Amino acid sequence: MDLTLKVWRQAGPDAEGRMQSYEAPGVSPEMSFLEMLDVVNERLEINGEEPIVFDHDCREGICGACSLMIDGVAHGPQAATTACQLHMRHFKDGDEVTIEPWRSAAFPVLKDLMVDRSAFDRIIQAGGYISINTGSAPDANEVLVPKVDADQAFEAAACIGCGACVAQCPNGAAQLFTSAKISHLGLVPQGQPERELRVISMVAQMEDEAFGSCTNHRECEAVCPKEISIDFIARMNRDYLKARTTSRSK
Amino acid sequence: MRLNAKVPSGPIEQKWDRHRFDLKLVNPANKRKFNIIMVGTGLAGGSAAATLAELGYNVKAFCFQDSPRRAHSIAAQGGINAAKNYQNDGDSVFRLFYDTVKGGDYRSREANVHRLAQVSVNIIDQCAAQGVPFAREYGGTLDNRSFGGAQVSRTFYSRGQTGQQLLLGAYQALERQIAAGKVTMYPRTEMLDVVLVDGRARGIVTRDLVTGEISSHAADAVVLATGGYSNVFFLSTNAMNCNATAIWRAHRRGAHFANPCFTQIHPTCIPVSGDYQSKLTLMSESLRNDGRIWVPKEKGDKRPANQIPEAERDYYLERKYPSFGNLVPRDVASRNAKDVCDEGRGVGPTGLGVYLDFSEAIGRLGKKAISERYGNLFEMYEKITGEDPYEVPMRIYPALHYTMGGLWVDYNLMTSIDGLYAIGEANFSDHGANRLGASALMQGLADGYFVLPYTIGDYLSQHMGEKITTDHEAFVATEAAVKERTEKLLATNGTRTVDSFHRELGKLMWDHCGMARNEAGLKSALEKIPALEEEFWRDVKVVGSSDGVNQSLEKAGRVADFFELARLMCYDALERSESCGGHFREESQTPEGEALRKDDEFSYVSAWGYNQDGEPQLTKEDLEFEYVKLTQRSYK
Ligand SMILES: Cc1cc2nc3c(=O)[nH]c(=O)nc-3n(C[C@H](O)[C@H](O)[C@H](O)COP(=O)(O)OP(=O)(O)OC[C@H]3O[C@@H](n4cnc5c(N)ncnc54)[C@H](O)[C@@H]3O)c2cc1C
Ligand code: SF4
Ligand code: FES
C-alpha cells in the first residue's frame, strides 16, 4: 500500500516546528508502524536528508520508550497497543497519516517526535519506592500478601511510564501514571509504613511539574496501552485525603 | 600473560563467606570519599548503583535511554530462579549450583556459580521487600513454576513480566538514592571510551545524546553493566539499541574478552516476515509445554497447515527424542528447526519456520484452559502476525537471544584492567556455554545487590586518597580520540546507510557463526567481515552533525564496534573445535548428530586479548571440576 505521512519536524528544543509531508510507497501490511518509519528514514538518509527522530527501544510494548501521536491518538488506533506493536495492516492504501510527538507542557520536545519525560522520574523520586536497604529484608515468605492484593498491585505496577495518558489528556494531567505507582505500593503490606508520606509527596511533586489537573475526562484510560484503570485515581484521591487529615504526615 | 581468577581456597560452600571475611573494608566515614562510575542501569547496574549509594559511596550512573526504567531487562518474561525450596521438592543451593554448571555444559567456574546459587535466596527476599508483585498462592506465600526443563519448581515470576517488575524494583531503589543525592544520574548519555591512568581505570568519556557534547568523568573505579551483544546479528530478541560499545572499548584498552562465541539461540521466536524486519519477538518457552512442533514430511509442501493430513506431518522432536519430545533444551530444539528448514521442509512465506500447533491441546483441555495459560502470548502473536493461533498453528523460528560470553572477570568481578568491573550480561561469568532459563535475572541481581558492593570495597580500600581530575592528559587524549572517530563517521559521506551494513553483517554472522558453525564457514566469514568493514569506513552515509540528537551517528559508532567483535567471535568459534552448549561445531558431533564436547582439550575459558595489528591473543583459564561430575548430555 502507498501512504502519505504528515510528520512533525522540529530541529531542537528551542526551534520552531512544522508538519512536513512524506510519501511512503510500497508499505507491507506485515510491517510494524516503526518499521514503516525505518524504511522512510533509510530513504531520507540516502537522499542526504536527516531521518525523523523518534524514541524506541524494545519494540515489544514493554519499555515505554515509543511515544507517537498517530492521527491524534496516543499510540494510534489499536486499543491496548503501543505504537511499536501497531502493525500496518490496520491502515489502507491511500491513507494520510499524521504523526506528532506527545504534546504537553510537562514533556518538552527535544527533536522531531522525541520528548523529555524526566518529570515522571522526578515523581518517582518523590516517594515511588519502599525504603529498604539491600540486605535488610526478612525472608520473603515471612510477609504474606493475599493473592487478590498481589494481583491488583500487579495491575497497577504494569504501567510502562510511556506518558500516553498525559499526552491524550486535554489538561495534560499525570494522575493515571502517579496513581498507578501509589496504588501498586499502597496495595502491598510492605508499602504501608510510608503510605501517607508517599501520597503527599508524590502528589506535591506532580503539582510542581507542568502537568495539568484532572477533571475526569477519562481519555487517559482509553489510550493507556496497559489498560491501567482510573479506579486507581479514585484510590489515590482517597489516600490523599486521608493522609492530609491525619496529623502524622503533615 | 596469565589471568588470576582469584578463587578463594576452602570447601566450595565456605568460599564466599570466608572471602567476605578476608576482604578489606572501607570504613563508613571514608566511603563518601570515593566516586564510582556505573555505566548501565539495567538490573545489574541499577541494583549495584542503588546498593553502593546506600553504603555511602558517591555514584555517577549512565544509561542511553531517557530513563533507567527502560533498560532492556524490562523485556524479560519468564522469571527468576532461586534456591528457596519453598515447594519442598528437593531443591537446594547445591542443586541449583549443580544444574547451572551442568546446564552450562561444564564451561563455567564452579566457585562463581556456587556463590550465585547461594545469594539467589537473598535476591527474592530483597525484591519482595521492595514490593515487587510476585505471583502468590491463595495463602499469601510466593508461587513458583518449573522452567526451562528444570526438575524442581524454583522460578519466581510476575505473570509474563518478571523482568519489568524486578527492574522497576531496582529502578525505584535507584531513584530513592538519586533523591538522596547519593547517585547522580546521566540518562541519554552514552559511554564511548574508558580512561586508563597508570594501567588503572579512572574514568570514562561520554557523549550527551541530546546536546552532542563529549565530556569526561573521573572516578576511583568504573563498573560496566551494559548488557549483552546479541545485536551483532542485527536481528535478535534484544532491544533495538542494545550494543557492545562499552565492553568493546574496554577490550581495546586491555580488558580480556571471554568466550565471545558462546551465544544462545532461542527456539520459539516469531519468524522474519520481510527485509524491513527490525527485530525479533520471543514467544515464551512455556508454549512448548502444550504446543506440538511439526513440519510437512514432503519437501516444498505449500498447503495450508490444516489441509495437511496427520499422516503427512513430521513431529520431528517427538520422533527423534521420545523421552523429552517438544521439551528438549533450547539449543537442541533450535538446531533441529534449522535442519528441517535446510532440508526444504520449512513453513510460512520464507520457508524459515516450523509449526507450533495447539490443536491437540485445545481438543484435550478446551480453548478456555489454553487461553488461561497462554492468552496474552496468543494475543501478542496475533498482533504481530495477524493470525489467530487458536485456529491456525503458530509459526516459530529460532533467534539470537542471549550472550554468555563477555568481559573476562575474576571472582571479584574485576576485569583484567585494574579498577574496571563488569557485571550482569556484560561479563562472561556464570553461565558457561549455555544459560538456563530464568538465570540471567538471577545473575544480574546477584552481581548488583550482593557481590560487587562487597568486592569493590577491597579494591578501593587499597587506593585511598589517590585523586585525579579530568584535566589529566589521559582524559584529554581519550576525549580527542573519541571526537576524531565521531567526526570521521560523519565525514565519510558515502552511499550506504548504517542499517544496510548492519543487516549484511548480521546475515553473515547468522550464516557462519550462528546455530551451527564449521571451519570453512568461519574462515570465509573471517575474510568477508573485514572486507565489509573496510567498505563501511569508506562508504557509510551518516547525515547530520554531531551537535544535538543524531540517532544515525549513534548507530554508526555501535555498528563499527560490532564489526570488530564479530571477527573476534569467529576467531573464538574457530579455535574451539568442540561442540558445547550453544556452540555447535559440525565437525564435533556424535553419530546421532548430537553435540560432542571434548573435555580433555577444551575445559578452559578462552580469554582473548586485543591486538591492534593482528590476530587476537588467546589466554586460557583452565577449569577444574571438583564438585560436579562431567557427563555428556542425552535427551533421547
Ligand atoms: C526477550 C527476552 C526475554 C528474557 N527473559 C528472561 C527471563 O525470563 N529470565 C531471565 O533470567 N533472563 C531473561 N532474559 C535475559 C535477561 O533479560 C538479560 O540478560 C538481563 O536483563 C540483562 O541485564 P543487564 O542489567 O546485564 O543489562 P541491560 O538490562 O541490557 O542493561 C544495560 C544497561 O546499559 C546501558 N548501556 C549500554 N551501553 C551503554 C553505553 N555505551 N553507555 C551508557 N549506557 C549504556 C543501557 O542504557 C542499560 O541501562 C531475557 C532476554 C530477552 C531478550
Ligand atoms: S498509566 Fe498507561 S498511559 Fe500512563 S504512563 Fe502508565 S502505561 Fe503509559
Ligand atoms: S519501543 Fe518499547 S514500548 Fe514501544
Short mmCIF file of N, CA, C and O in Angstrom, two decimals, chain A residues 12 79 91 199 219 227:
data_model
loop_
_atom_site.label_atom_id
_atom_site.label_comp_id
_atom_site.label_asym_id
_atom_site.label_seq_id
_atom_site.Cartn_x
_atom_site.Cartn_y
_atom_site.Cartn_z
N GLY A 12 15.22 21.26 17.16
CA GLY A 12 15.76 21.19 18.52
C GLY A 12 14.76 21.77 19.50
O GLY A 12 13.69 22.24 19.10
N ALA A 79 -6.54 -0.38 20.27
CA ALA A 79 -6.63 -0.28 21.74
C ALA A 79 -5.57 -1.16 22.39
O ALA A 79 -5.16 -2.17 21.84
N PHE A 91 -3.98 -0.10 8.47
CA PHE A 91 -4.11 1.06 7.58
C PHE A 91 -4.46 0.56 6.19
O PHE A 91 -4.32 -0.63 5.90
N VAL A 199 2.00 9.40 49.35
CA VAL A 199 0.96 10.04 48.53
C VAL A 199 1.09 11.56 48.62
O VAL A 199 0.98 12.27 47.62
N GLU A 219 -9.83 10.21 29.22
CA GLU A 219 -9.12 9.93 27.97
C GLU A 219 -7.87 9.11 28.23
O GLU A 219 -7.41 8.34 27.39
N GLU A 227 -3.87 -0.63 29.83
CA GLU A 227 -5.24 -0.62 30.37
C GLU A 227 -5.26 -0.38 31.88
O GLU A 227 -5.98 -1.05 32.62
#
